[in-house]
Amino acid sequence: MNELFVCKVGELDDGGVRIVGEPGHRIGVMLHDGEYLAYLNRCPHQGGPACEGMRIPQVQDVLDEAGLFVGQRYDETDLHIVCPWHGYEFHIKTGEHVCNSAVRLRKYATVVREGGIYVQF
């Protein structure tokens, strides 16, 4: 198994992303709620740079007692990675597409060792 140095601990802010690797095999490493997450920076839809997109909370419809739409709200507990090419959304914790769990970003393990963050591939 290979490892790739990402950065030193403390260089990546919570919510931040660092793209590492070689052309054709770029990996996005994110710090989310104190956890380092790493995904191949390639959207399974059409190869867009998914990890370079926005991260937004899940949007939920709000219905009244009769089931009628009255608005929307954000679910801050379910952050999504949004591919900048076509808006495909993936759960940040799992890399799964929000509507089809069979579609997902390729996930990699991360390791914190001796003050550095590494991604294993």
PDB file of C-alpha atoms in Angstrom:
ATOM      1  CA  MET A   1       0.000   0.000   0.000  1.00  0.00           C
ATOM      2  CA  ASN A   2       1.271   3.447  -0.915  1.00  0.00           C
ATOM      3  CA  GLU A   3       0.996   6.588   1.176  1.00  0.00           C
ATOM      4  CA  LEU A   4       0.974  10.186   0.058  1.00  0.00           C
ATOM      5  CA  PHE A   5       1.829  13.085   2.373  1.00  0.00           C
ATOM      6  CA  VAL A   6      -0.997  15.655   2.456  1.00  0.00           C
ATOM      7  CA  CYS A   7       0.116  18.296   4.949  1.00  0.00           C
ATOM      8  CA  LYS A   8       1.065  18.811   8.561  1.00  0.00           C
ATOM      9  CA  VAL A   9      -1.583  18.597  11.255  1.00  0.00           C
ATOM     10  CA  GLY A  10      -3.011  22.081  11.775  1.00  0.00           C
ATOM     11  CA  GLU A  11      -2.446  23.257   8.191  1.00  0.00           C
ATOM     12  CA  LEU A  12      -5.933  22.251   7.083  1.00  0.00           C
ATOM     13  CA  ASP A  13      -8.814  24.111   8.730  1.00  0.00           C
ATOM     14  CA  ASP A  14     -12.099  22.365   9.520  1.00  0.00           C
ATOM     15  CA  GLY A  15     -14.094  22.568   6.293  1.00  0.00           C
ATOM     16  CA  GLY A  16     -10.932  22.912   4.237  1.00  0.00           C
ATOM     17  CA  VAL A  17      -9.812  20.782   1.299  1.00  0.00           C
ATOM     18  CA  ARG A  18      -6.356  19.940  -0.014  1.00  0.00           C
ATOM     19  CA  ILE A  19      -5.963  18.329  -3.456  1.00  0.00           C
ATOM     20  CA  VAL A  20      -2.919  16.060  -3.761  1.00  0.00           C
ATOM     21  CA  GLY A  21      -1.565  13.470  -6.162  1.00  0.00           C
ATOM     22  CA  GLU A  22      -0.608  13.335  -9.803  1.00  0.00           C
ATOM     23  CA  PRO A  23      -2.623  14.308 -12.877  1.00  0.00           C
ATOM     24  CA  GLY A  24      -5.137  11.560 -13.562  1.00  0.00           C
ATOM     25  CA  HIS A  25      -5.131  10.485  -9.914  1.00  0.00           C
ATOM     26  CA  ARG A  26      -5.902  13.550  -7.800  1.00  0.00           C
ATOM     27  CA  ILE A  27      -7.261  13.000  -4.292  1.00  0.00           C
ATOM     28  CA  GLY A  28      -9.237  15.519  -2.273  1.00  0.00           C
ATOM     29  CA  VAL A  29      -8.520  15.426   1.467  1.00  0.00           C
ATOM     30  CA  MET A  30     -11.011  17.247   3.697  1.00  0.00           C
ATOM     31  CA  LEU A  31     -11.212  17.977   7.392  1.00  0.00           C
ATOM     32  CA  HIS A  32     -14.804  17.635   8.588  1.00  0.00           C
ATOM     33  CA  ASP A  33     -15.748  17.723  12.282  1.00  0.00           C
ATOM     34  CA  GLY A  34     -12.197  16.768  13.237  1.00  0.00           C
ATOM     35  CA  GLU A  35     -12.068  13.788  10.847  1.00  0.00           C
ATOM     36  CA  TYR A  36      -9.871  13.601   7.747  1.00  0.00           C
ATOM     37  CA  LEU A  37     -11.757  12.236   4.726  1.00  0.00           C
ATOM     38  CA  ALA A  38     -10.200  11.456   1.343  1.00  0.00           C
ATOM     39  CA  TYR A  39     -11.881  10.862  -2.025  1.00  0.00           C
ATOM     40  CA  LEU A  40     -10.718  10.507  -5.597  1.00  0.00           C
ATOM     41  CA  ASN A  41     -11.286  13.937  -7.137  1.00  0.00           C
ATOM     42  CA  ARG A  42     -13.357  12.475  -9.976  1.00  0.00           C
ATOM     43  CA  CYS A  43     -17.144  12.516 -10.075  1.00  0.00           C
ATOM     44  CA  PRO A  44     -18.548   9.149 -11.239  1.00  0.00           C
ATOM     45  CA  HIS A  45     -21.071  11.019 -13.403  1.00  0.00           C
ATOM     46  CA  GLN A  46     -18.775  12.562 -16.012  1.00  0.00           C
ATOM     47  CA  GLY A  47     -15.377  12.900 -14.347  1.00  0.00           C
ATOM     48  CA  GLY A  48     -15.751  16.387 -12.898  1.00  0.00           C
ATOM     49  CA  PRO A  49     -13.524  17.564 -10.020  1.00  0.00           C
ATOM     50  CA  ALA A  50     -16.035  16.673  -7.296  1.00  0.00           C
ATOM     51  CA  CYS A  51     -13.811  17.511  -4.313  1.00  0.00           C
ATOM     52  CA  GLU A  52     -13.322  21.046  -5.617  1.00  0.00           C
ATOM     53  CA  GLY A  53     -17.037  21.785  -5.425  1.00  0.00           C
ATOM     54  CA  MET A  54     -19.034  23.431  -2.663  1.00  0.00           C
ATOM     55  CA  ARG A  55     -19.982  21.665   0.530  1.00  0.00           C
ATOM     56  CA  ILE A  56     -23.537  22.415   1.589  1.00  0.00           C
ATOM     57  CA  PRO A  57     -26.011  20.963   4.084  1.00  0.00           C
ATOM     58  CA  GLN A  58     -28.848  18.765   2.861  1.00  0.00           C
ATOM     59  CA  VAL A  59     -31.892  20.783   1.807  1.00  0.00           C
ATOM     60  CA  GLN A  60     -35.139  19.430   3.279  1.00  0.00           C
ATOM     61  CA  ASP A  61     -38.664  20.324   2.275  1.00  0.00           C
ATOM     62  CA  VAL A  62     -40.925  21.503   5.100  1.00  0.00           C
ATOM     63  CA  LEU A  63     -44.546  20.353   4.923  1.00  0.00           C
ATOM     64  CA  ASP A  64     -47.479  21.541   7.005  1.00  0.00           C
ATOM     65  CA  GLU A  65     -49.992  19.293   8.793  1.00  0.00           C
ATOM     66  CA  ALA A  66     -51.920  18.783   5.534  1.00  0.00           C
ATOM     67  CA  GLY A  67     -48.762  17.737   3.681  1.00  0.00           C
ATOM     68  CA  LEU A  68     -48.496  20.974   1.722  1.00  0.00           C
ATOM     69  CA  PHE A  69     -45.113  22.489   0.955  1.00  0.00           C
ATOM     70  CA  VAL A  70     -44.388  25.551   3.108  1.00  0.00           C
ATOM     71  CA  GLY A  71     -40.655  26.033   2.643  1.00  0.00           C
ATOM     72  CA  GLN A  72     -37.226  24.502   3.012  1.00  0.00           C
ATOM     73  CA  ARG A  73     -34.539  24.210   5.672  1.00  0.00           C
ATOM     74  CA  TYR A  74     -30.977  22.966   5.918  1.00  0.00           C
ATOM     75  CA  ASP A  75     -30.025  19.781   7.773  1.00  0.00           C
ATOM     76  CA  GLU A  76     -26.637  20.850   9.156  1.00  0.00           C
ATOM     77  CA  THR A  77     -25.918  17.266  10.298  1.00  0.00           C
ATOM     78  CA  ASP A  78     -25.773  15.992   6.689  1.00  0.00           C
ATOM     79  CA  LEU A  79     -23.141  17.904   4.721  1.00  0.00           C
ATOM     80  CA  HIS A  80     -22.861  17.220   0.970  1.00  0.00           C
ATOM     81  CA  ILE A  81     -19.998  17.530  -1.502  1.00  0.00           C
ATOM     82  CA  VAL A  82     -21.403  19.089  -4.700  1.00  0.00           C
ATOM     83  CA  CYS A  83     -19.608  18.408  -7.988  1.00  0.00           C
ATOM     84  CA  PRO A  84     -19.091  21.777  -9.714  1.00  0.00           C
ATOM     85  CA  TRP A  85     -19.777  20.400 -13.209  1.00  0.00           C
ATOM     86  CA  HIS A  86     -23.353  19.119 -12.919  1.00  0.00           C
ATOM     87  CA  GLY A  87     -24.343  19.434  -9.262  1.00  0.00           C
ATOM     88  CA  TYR A  88     -24.177  15.754  -8.279  1.00  0.00           C
ATOM     89  CA  GLU A  89     -24.278  15.604  -4.482  1.00  0.00           C
ATOM     90  CA  PHE A  90     -22.494  13.122  -2.229  1.00  0.00           C
ATOM     91  CA  HIS A  91     -22.670  12.590   1.544  1.00  0.00           C
ATOM     92  CA  ILE A  92     -19.368  13.867   2.942  1.00  0.00           C
ATOM     93  CA  LYS A  93     -19.041  11.030   5.487  1.00  0.00           C
ATOM     94  CA  THR A  94     -19.526   8.142   3.039  1.00  0.00           C
ATOM     95  CA  GLY A  95     -19.035   9.515  -0.464  1.00  0.00           C
ATOM     96  CA  GLU A  96     -22.389   8.016  -1.502  1.00  0.00           C
ATOM     97  CA  HIS A  97     -24.654   9.886  -3.916  1.00  0.00           C
ATOM     98  CA  VAL A  98     -27.589  11.367  -2.000  1.00  0.00           C
ATOM     99  CA  CYS A  99     -30.224   9.565  -4.117  1.00  0.00           C
ATOM    100  CA  ASN A 100     -28.446   6.414  -5.286  1.00  0.00           C
ATOM    101  CA  SER A 101     -26.035   4.731  -2.869  1.00  0.00           C
ATOM    102  CA  ALA A 102     -24.665   2.573  -5.718  1.00  0.00           C
ATOM    103  CA  VAL A 103     -23.054   5.755  -7.126  1.00  0.00           C
ATOM    104  CA  ARG A 104     -20.224   6.973  -4.957  1.00  0.00           C
ATOM    105  CA  LEU A 105     -16.918   8.741  -4.810  1.00  0.00           C
ATOM    106  CA  ARG A 106     -13.925   6.450  -4.367  1.00  0.00           C
ATOM    107  CA  LYS A 107     -12.887   6.718  -0.724  1.00  0.00           C
ATOM    108  CA  TYR A 108      -9.360   6.384   0.671  1.00  0.00           C
ATOM    109  CA  ALA A 109      -8.074   5.828   4.192  1.00  0.00           C
ATOM    110  CA  THR A 110      -6.238   8.628   5.959  1.00  0.00           C
ATOM    111  CA  VAL A 111      -3.586   8.310   8.651  1.00  0.00           C
ATOM    112  CA  VAL A 112      -2.275  10.884  11.113  1.00  0.00           C
ATOM    113  CA  ARG A 113       1.290  10.035  12.088  1.00  0.00           C
ATOM    114  CA  GLU A 114       4.171  12.020  13.589  1.00  0.00           C
ATOM    115  CA  GLY A 115       2.419  15.329  13.009  1.00  0.00           C
ATOM    116  CA  GLY A 116       1.573  14.631   9.376  1.00  0.00           C
ATOM    117  CA  ILE A 117      -1.557  13.628   7.496  1.00  0.00           C
ATOM    118  CA  TYR A 118      -1.246  10.889   4.889  1.00  0.00           C
ATOM    119  CA  VAL A 119      -3.667   9.298   2.445  1.00  0.00           C
ATOM    120  CA  GLN A 120      -3.313   5.579   1.704  1.00  0.00           C
ATOM    121  CA  PHE A 121      -3.990   4.229  -1.765  1.00  0.00           C
TER     122      PHE A 121
END
